[in-house]
Tab-separated table of C-alpha atoms and ligand atoms in Angstrom:
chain	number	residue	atom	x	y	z
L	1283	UNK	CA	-22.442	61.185	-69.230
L	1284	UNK	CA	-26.077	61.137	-69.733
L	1285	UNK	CA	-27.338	62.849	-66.592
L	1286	UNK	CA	-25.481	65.932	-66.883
L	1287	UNK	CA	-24.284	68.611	-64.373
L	1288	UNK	CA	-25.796	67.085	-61.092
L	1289	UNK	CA	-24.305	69.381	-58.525
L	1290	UNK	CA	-21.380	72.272	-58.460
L	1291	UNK	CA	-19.905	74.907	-55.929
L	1292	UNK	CA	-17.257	77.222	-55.616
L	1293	UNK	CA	-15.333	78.640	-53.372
L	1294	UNK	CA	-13.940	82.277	-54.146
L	1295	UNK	CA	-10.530	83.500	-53.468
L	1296	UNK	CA	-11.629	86.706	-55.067
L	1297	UNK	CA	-11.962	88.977	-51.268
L	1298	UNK	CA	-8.781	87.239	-50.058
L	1299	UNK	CA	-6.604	88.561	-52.647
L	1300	UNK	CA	-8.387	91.520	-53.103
L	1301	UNK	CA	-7.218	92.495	-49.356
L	1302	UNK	CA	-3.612	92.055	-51.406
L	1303	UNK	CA	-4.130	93.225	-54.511
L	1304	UNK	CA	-3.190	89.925	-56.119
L	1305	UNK	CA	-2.711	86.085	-56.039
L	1306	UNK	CA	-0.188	85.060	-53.105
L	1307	UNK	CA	0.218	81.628	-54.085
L	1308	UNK	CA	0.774	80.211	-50.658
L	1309	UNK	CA	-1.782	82.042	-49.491
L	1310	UNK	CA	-4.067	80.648	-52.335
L	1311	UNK	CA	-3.112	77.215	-51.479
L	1312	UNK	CA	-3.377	77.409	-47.878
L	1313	UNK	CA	-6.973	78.103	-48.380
L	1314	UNK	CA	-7.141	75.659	-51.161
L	1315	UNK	CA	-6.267	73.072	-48.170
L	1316	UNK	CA	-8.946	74.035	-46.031
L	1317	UNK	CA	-11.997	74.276	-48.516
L	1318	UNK	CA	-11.568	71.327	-51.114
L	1319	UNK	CA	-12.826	68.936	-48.537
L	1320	UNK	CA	-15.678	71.199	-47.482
L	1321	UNK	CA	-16.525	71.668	-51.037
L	1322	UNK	CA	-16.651	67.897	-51.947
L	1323	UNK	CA	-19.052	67.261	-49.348
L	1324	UNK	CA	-21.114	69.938	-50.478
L	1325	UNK	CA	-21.697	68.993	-54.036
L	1326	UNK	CA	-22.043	65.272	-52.919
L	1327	UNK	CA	-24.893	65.959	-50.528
L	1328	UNK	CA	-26.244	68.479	-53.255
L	1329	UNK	CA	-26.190	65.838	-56.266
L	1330	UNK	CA	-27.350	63.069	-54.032
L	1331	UNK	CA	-24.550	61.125	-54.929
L	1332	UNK	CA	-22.450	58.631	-52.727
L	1333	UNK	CA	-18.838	58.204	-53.643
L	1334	UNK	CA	-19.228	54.837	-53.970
L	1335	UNK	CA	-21.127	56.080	-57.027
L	1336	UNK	CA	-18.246	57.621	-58.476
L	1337	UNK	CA	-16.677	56.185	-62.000
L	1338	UNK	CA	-13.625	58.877	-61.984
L	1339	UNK	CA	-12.570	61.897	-60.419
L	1340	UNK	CA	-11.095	64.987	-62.812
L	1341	UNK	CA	-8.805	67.592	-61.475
L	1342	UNK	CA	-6.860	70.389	-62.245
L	1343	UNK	CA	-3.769	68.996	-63.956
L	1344	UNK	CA	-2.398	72.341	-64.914
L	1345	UNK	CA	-1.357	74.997	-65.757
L	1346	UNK	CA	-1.580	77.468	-63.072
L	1347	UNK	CA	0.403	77.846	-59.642
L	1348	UNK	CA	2.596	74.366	-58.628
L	1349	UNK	CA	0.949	74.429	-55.131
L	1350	UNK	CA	-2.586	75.184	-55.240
L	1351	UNK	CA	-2.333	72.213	-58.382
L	1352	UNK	CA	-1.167	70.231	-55.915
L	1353	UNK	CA	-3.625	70.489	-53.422
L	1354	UNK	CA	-6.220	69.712	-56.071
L	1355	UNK	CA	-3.957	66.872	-57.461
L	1356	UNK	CA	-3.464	65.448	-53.981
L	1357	UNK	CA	-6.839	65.125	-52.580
L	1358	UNK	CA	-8.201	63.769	-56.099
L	1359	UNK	CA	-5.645	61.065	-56.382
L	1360	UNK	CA	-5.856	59.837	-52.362
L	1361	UNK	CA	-9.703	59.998	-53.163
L	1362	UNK	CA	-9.821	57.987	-56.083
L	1363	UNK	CA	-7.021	55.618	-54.358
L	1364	UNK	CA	-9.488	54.895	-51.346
L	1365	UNK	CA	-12.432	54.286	-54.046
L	1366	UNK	CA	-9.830	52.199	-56.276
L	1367	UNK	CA	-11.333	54.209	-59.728
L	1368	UNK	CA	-9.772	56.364	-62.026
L	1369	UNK	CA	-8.206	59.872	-61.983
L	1370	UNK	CA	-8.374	62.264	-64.888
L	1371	UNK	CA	-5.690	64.934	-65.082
L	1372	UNK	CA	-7.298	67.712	-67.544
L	1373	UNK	CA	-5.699	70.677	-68.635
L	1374	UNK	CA	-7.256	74.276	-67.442
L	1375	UNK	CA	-7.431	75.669	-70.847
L	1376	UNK	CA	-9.518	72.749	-72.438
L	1377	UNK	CA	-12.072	73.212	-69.411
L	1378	UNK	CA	-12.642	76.450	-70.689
L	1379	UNK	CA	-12.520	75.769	-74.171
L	1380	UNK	CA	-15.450	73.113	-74.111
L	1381	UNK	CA	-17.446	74.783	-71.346
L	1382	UNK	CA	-20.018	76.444	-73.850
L	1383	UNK	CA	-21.158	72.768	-74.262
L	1384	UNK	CA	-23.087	72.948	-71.041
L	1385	UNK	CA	-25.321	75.908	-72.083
L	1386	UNK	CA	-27.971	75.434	-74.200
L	1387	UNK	CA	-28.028	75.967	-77.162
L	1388	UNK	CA	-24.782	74.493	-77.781
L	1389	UNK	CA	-22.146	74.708	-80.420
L	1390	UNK	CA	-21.518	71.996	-82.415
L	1391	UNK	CA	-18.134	70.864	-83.976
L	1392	UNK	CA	-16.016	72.674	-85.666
L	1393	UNK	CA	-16.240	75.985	-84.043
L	1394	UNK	CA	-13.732	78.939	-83.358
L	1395	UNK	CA	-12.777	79.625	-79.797
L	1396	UNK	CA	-11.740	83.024	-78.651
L	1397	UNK	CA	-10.259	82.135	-74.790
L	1398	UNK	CA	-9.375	85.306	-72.890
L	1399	UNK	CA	-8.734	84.640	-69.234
L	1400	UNK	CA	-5.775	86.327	-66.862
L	1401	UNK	CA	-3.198	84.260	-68.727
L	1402	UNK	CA	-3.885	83.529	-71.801
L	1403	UNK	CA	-5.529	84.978	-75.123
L	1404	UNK	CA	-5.905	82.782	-77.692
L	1405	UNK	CA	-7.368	81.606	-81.097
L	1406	UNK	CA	-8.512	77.844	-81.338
L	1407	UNK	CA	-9.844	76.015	-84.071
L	1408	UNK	CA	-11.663	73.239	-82.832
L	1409	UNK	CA	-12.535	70.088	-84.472
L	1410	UNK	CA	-13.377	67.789	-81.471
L	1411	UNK	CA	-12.478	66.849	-77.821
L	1412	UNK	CA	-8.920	67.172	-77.636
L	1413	UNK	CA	-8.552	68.352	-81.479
L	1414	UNK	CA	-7.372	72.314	-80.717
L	1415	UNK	CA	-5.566	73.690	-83.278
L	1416	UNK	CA	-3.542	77.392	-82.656
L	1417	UNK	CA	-4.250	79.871	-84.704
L	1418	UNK	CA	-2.962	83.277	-83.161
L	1419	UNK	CA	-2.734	84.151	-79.545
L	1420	UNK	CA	-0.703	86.996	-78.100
L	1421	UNK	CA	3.015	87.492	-78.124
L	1422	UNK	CA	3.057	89.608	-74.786
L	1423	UNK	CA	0.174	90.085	-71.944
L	1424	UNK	CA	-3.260	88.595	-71.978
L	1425	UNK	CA	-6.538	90.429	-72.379
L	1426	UNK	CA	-7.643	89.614	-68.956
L	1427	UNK	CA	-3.873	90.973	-67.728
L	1428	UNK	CA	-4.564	94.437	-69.473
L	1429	UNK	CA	-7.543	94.662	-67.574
L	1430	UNK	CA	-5.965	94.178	-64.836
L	1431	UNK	CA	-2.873	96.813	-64.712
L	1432	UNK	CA	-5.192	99.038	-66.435
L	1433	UNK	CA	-7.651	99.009	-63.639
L	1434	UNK	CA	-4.282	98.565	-61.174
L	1435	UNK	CA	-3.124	102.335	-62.692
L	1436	UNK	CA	-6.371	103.593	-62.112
L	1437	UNK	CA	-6.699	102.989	-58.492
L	1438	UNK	CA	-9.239	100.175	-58.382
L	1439	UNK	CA	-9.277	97.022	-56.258
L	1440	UNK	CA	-8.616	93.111	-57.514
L	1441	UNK	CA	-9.891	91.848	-60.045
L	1442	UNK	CA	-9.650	94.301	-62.360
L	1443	UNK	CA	-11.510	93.341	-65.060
L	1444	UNK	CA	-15.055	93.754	-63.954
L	1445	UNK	CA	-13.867	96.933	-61.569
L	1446	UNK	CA	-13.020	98.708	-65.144
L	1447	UNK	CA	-15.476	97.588	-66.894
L	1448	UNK	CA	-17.741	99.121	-64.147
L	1449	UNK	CA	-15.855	102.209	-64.002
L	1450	UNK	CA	-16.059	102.307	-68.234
L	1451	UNK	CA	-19.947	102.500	-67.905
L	1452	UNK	CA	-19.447	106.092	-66.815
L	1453	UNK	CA	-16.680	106.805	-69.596
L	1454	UNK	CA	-17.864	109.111	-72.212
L	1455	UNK	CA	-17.130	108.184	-75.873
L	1456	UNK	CA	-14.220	110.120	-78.179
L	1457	UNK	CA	-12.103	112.074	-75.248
L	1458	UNK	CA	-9.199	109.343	-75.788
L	1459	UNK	CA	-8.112	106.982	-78.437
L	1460	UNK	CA	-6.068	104.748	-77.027
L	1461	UNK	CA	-3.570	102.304	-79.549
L	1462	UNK	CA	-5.096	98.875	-80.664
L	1463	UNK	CA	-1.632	97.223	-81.422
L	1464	UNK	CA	-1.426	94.924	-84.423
L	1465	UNK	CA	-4.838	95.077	-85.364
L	1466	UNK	CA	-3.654	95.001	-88.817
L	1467	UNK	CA	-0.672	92.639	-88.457
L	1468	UNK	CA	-2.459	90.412	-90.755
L	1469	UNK	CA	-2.316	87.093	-88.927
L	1470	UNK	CA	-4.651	86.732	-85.933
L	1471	UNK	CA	-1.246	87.014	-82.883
L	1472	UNK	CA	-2.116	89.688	-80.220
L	1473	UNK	CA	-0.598	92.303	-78.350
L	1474	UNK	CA	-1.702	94.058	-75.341
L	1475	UNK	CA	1.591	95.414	-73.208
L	1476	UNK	CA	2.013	98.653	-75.031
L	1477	UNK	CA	-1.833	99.634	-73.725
L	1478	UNK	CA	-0.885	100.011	-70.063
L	1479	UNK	CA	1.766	101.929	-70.608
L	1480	UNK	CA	-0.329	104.260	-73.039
L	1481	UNK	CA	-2.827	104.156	-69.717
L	1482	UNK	CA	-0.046	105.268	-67.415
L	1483	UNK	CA	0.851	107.874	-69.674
L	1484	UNK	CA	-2.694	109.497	-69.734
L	1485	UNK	CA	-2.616	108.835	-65.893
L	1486	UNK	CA	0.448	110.573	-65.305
L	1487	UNK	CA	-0.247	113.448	-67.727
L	1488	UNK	CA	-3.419	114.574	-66.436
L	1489	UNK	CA	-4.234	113.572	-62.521
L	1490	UNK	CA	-7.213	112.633	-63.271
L	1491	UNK	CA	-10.585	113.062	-61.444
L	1492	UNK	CA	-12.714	110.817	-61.398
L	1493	UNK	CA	-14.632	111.297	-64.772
L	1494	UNK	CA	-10.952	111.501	-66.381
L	1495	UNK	CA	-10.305	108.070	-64.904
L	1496	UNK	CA	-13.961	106.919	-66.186
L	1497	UNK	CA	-13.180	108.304	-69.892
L	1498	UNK	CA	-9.766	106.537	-69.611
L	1499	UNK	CA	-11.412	103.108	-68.416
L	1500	UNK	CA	-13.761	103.858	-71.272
L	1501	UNK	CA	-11.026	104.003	-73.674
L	1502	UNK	CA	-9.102	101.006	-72.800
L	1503	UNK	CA	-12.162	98.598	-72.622
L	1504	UNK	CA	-12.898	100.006	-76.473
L	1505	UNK	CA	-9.271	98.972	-77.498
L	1506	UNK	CA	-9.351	95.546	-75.491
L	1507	UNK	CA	-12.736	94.848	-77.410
L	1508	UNK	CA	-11.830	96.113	-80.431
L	1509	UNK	CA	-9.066	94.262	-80.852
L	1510	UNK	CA	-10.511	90.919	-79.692
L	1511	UNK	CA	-13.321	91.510	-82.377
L	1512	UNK	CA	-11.845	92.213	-84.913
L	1513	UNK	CA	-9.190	89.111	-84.506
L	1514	UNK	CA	-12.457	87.156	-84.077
L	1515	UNK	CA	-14.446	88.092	-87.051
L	1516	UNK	CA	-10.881	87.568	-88.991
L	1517	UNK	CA	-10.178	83.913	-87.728
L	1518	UNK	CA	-14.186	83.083	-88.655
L	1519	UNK	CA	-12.953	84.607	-91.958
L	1520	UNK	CA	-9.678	82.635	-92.341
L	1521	UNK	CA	-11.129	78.876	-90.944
L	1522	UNK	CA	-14.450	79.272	-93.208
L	1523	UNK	CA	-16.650	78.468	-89.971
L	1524	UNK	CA	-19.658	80.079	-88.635
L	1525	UNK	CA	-19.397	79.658	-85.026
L	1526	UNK	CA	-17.035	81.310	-82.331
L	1527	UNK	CA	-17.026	80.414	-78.919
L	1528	UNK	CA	-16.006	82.811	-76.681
L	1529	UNK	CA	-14.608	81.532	-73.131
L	1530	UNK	CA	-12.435	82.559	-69.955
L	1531	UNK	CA	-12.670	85.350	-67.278
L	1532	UNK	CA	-13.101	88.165	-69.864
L	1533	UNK	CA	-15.827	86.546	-71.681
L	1534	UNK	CA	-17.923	87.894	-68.620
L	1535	UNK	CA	-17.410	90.882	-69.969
L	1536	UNK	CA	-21.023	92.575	-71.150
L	1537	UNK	CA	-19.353	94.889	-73.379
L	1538	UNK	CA	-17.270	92.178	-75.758
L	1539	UNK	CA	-20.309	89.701	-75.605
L	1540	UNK	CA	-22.543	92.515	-77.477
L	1541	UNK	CA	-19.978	93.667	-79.666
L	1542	UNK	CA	-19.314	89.988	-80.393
L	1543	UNK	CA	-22.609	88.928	-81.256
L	1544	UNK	CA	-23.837	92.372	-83.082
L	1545	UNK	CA	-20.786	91.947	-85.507
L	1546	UNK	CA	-20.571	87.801	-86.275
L	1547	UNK	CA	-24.488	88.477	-86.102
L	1548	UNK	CA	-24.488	90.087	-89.093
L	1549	UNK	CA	-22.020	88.674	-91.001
L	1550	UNK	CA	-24.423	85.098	-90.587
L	1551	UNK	CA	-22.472	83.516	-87.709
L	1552	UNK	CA	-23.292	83.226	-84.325
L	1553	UNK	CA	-21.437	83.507	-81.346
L	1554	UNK	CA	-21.884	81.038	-77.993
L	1555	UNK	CA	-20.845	81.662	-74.464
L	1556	UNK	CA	-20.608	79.583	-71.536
L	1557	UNK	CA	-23.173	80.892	-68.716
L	1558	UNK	CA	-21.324	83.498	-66.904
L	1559	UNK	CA	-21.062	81.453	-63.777
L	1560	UNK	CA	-19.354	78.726	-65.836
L	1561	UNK	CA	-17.126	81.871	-67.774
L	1562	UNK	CA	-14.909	82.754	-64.934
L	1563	UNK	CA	-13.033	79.746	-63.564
L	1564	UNK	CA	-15.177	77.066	-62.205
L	1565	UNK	CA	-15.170	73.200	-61.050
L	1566	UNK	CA	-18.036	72.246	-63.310
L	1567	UNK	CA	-15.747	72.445	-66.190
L	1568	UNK	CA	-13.303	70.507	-65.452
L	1569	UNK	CA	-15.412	67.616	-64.286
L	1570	UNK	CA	-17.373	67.667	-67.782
L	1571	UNK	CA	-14.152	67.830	-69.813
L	1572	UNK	CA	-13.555	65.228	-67.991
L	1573	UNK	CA	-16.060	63.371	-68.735
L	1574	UNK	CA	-15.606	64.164	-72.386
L	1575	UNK	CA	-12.429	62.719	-72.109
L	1576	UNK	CA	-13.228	59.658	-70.063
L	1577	UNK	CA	-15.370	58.326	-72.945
L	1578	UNK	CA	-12.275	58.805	-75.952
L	1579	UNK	CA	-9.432	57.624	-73.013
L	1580	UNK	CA	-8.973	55.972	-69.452
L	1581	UNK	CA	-8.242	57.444	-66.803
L	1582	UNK	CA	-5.399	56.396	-64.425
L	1583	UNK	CA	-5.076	54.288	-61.538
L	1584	UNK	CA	-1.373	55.447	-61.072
L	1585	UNK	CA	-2.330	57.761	-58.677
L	1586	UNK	CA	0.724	60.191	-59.161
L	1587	UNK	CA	0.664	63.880	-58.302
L	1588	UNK	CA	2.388	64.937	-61.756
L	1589	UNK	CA	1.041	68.671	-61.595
L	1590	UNK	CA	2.501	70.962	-64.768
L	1591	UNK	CA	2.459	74.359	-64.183
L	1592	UNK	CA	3.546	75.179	-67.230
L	1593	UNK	CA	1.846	73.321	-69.743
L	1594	UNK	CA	1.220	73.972	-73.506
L	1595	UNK	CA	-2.576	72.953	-74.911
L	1596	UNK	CA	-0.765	71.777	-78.068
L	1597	UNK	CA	0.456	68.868	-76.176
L	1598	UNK	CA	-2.810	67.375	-75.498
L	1599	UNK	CA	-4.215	67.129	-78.856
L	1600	UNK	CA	-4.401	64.350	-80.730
Q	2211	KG4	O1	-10.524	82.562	-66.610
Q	2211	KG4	P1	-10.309	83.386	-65.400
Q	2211	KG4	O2	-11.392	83.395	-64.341
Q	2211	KG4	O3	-8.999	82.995	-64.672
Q	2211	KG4	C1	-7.825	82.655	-65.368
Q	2211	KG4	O4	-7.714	81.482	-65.759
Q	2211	KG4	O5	-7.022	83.589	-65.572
Q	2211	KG4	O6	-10.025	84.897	-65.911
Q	2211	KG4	C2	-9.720	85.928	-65.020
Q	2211	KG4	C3	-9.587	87.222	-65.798
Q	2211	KG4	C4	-9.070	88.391	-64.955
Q	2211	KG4	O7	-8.053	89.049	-65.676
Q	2211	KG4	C5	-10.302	89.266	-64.777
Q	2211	KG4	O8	-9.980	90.637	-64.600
Q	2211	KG4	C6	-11.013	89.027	-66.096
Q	2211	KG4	O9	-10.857	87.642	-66.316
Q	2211	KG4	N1	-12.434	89.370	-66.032
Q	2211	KG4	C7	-13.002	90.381	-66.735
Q	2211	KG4	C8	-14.380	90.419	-66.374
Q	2211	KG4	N2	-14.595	89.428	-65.453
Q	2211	KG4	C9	-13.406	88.796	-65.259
Q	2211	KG4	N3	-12.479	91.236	-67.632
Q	2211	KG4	C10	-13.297	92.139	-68.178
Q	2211	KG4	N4	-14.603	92.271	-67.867
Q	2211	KG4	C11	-15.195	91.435	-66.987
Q	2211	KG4	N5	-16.495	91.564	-66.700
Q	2212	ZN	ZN1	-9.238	80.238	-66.208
């Protein structure tokens, strides 16, 4: 644990599915087959490392798509089985959540974690490695997913995210108000579904040129953000901490990181986010949750691909 991050790479699927306009998932793992290897040797040659150096090997345990998982779970267990050491399964989620503890500064424990990625928006409290308790996430889409059909009914490419938030630069302020759904439900749950269909409403009504479309993007990155702040600032209110990590794909976003950081500024908090090549999904955080792990639990030498696509971040915590 004590040298650190040593080496990482990554391989984007980003231009493949953008030629799509989405994940195909045997088109993602097809690829997944053909780069891993590649990869590996990269960041060994990089980090100057041997595998006979190796203590453990993390991987991908889930959730996420059954065969890409697989192709992660397969060549980490066969590798680890040739080296006779350890595997780590770790769950995607918990990547993200302790991936602001590779920037510096660092949070320190307990902190708040706001993760917003393509699947999943949700409030953490969390007391340690593996000690994440729930307290909201959202009862329909995800953050990152609104950004996505959003941009989707505006015409731009995959992923949508960063395409609207581009496209919201050039939005002018007050020509729509678009709903921020139980922002005052009074518990710290989300809901994002009834936004795109608000979007394809103003889509449909207007035919909108291209400074229509900006003003729209506009609109729907205020009620994404406003939502997610004001959910954040509450759940810093509710657990009596100071410190709110912010993590996943839509923690990239410039937009929410200022708005984040101006508001828990001035209440006295302070908000931490991973570096933005760390923010979006990433290798390096799974190998340093799994290292975090490693030194609470062994890993396992039973070298089975038990992948779980669907898999609840409840269940890991002790
Ligand atoms: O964590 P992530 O890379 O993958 C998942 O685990 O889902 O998150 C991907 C999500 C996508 O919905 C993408 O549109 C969104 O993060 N995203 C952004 C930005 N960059 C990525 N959303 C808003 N603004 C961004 N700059
Ligand atoms: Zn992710």
């Amino acid at each position: 644990m004590g040298r650190g991050l040593l080496s990482h790479a990554l391989h984007t699927q980003i231009a493949m599915h953008g030629e799509y306009g989405g994940v195909v998932p045997e088109l993602a793992s097809r690829d997944h087959v053909q780069r891993v290897i590649p990869l590996v040797r990269q960041v060994m040659l990089e980090a100057n490392v041997s595998l006979q150096q190796l203590d453990a090997i993390a991987y991908t345990q889930g959730p996420g798509l059954g065969g890409a998982l697989l192709v992660g779970a397969s060549v980490a267990n066969a590798l680890a089985y040739a080296l006779d050491i350890p595997t780590i399964g770790i769950h995607h989620l918990e990547g993200h959540l302790l991936s602001p503890l590779l920037s510096d500064p660092a949070p320190e424990f307990p902190f708040v974690a706001l993760l917003v990625s393509g699947g999943h928006t949700q409030l953490m409290r969390v007391n340690g490695v593996g000690q994440y308790e729930l307290l909201g996430e959202t009862v329909d889409d995800a953050a990152g997913e609104a950004f996505d059909k959003s941009a989707k009914l505006l015409g731009l490419g995959y992923p949508g995210g960063p395409a609207l938030a581009r496209l919201a630069a050039l939005g002018r302020t007050g020509r729509y108000k678009l709903p921020r759904p139980m922002l005052h439900s009074g518990n710290l749950d989300f809901s994002f579904s009834g936004l795109k269909t608000a979007v394809l409403t103003l889509v449909r009504q207007s035919e909108p040129d291209e400074q229509t479309r900006a003003d729209i993007a506009y609109a729907t990155q205020e009620a994404i953000i406003d939502v997610l702040a004001h959910k954040a600032r509450a759940a810093l209110a509710q657990t009596g901490l100071t410190q709110l990590v912010v993590a996943g794909g839509v923690g990239a976003n410039q937009l929410l990181r200022s708005r984040l950081s101006d508001d828990i500024g001035r209440r006295g908090g302070r908000v931490f986010y991973p570096d933005l090549e760390f923010c979006t999904d990433n290798g390096a955080m799974i190998a340093f949750a799994g290292a975090l792990r490693l030194a609470q639990r062994e890993g396992s030498k039973e070298y089975r691909f038990n992948v779980k696509p669907r898999w609840n971040l409840q269940e890991i915590t002790s």
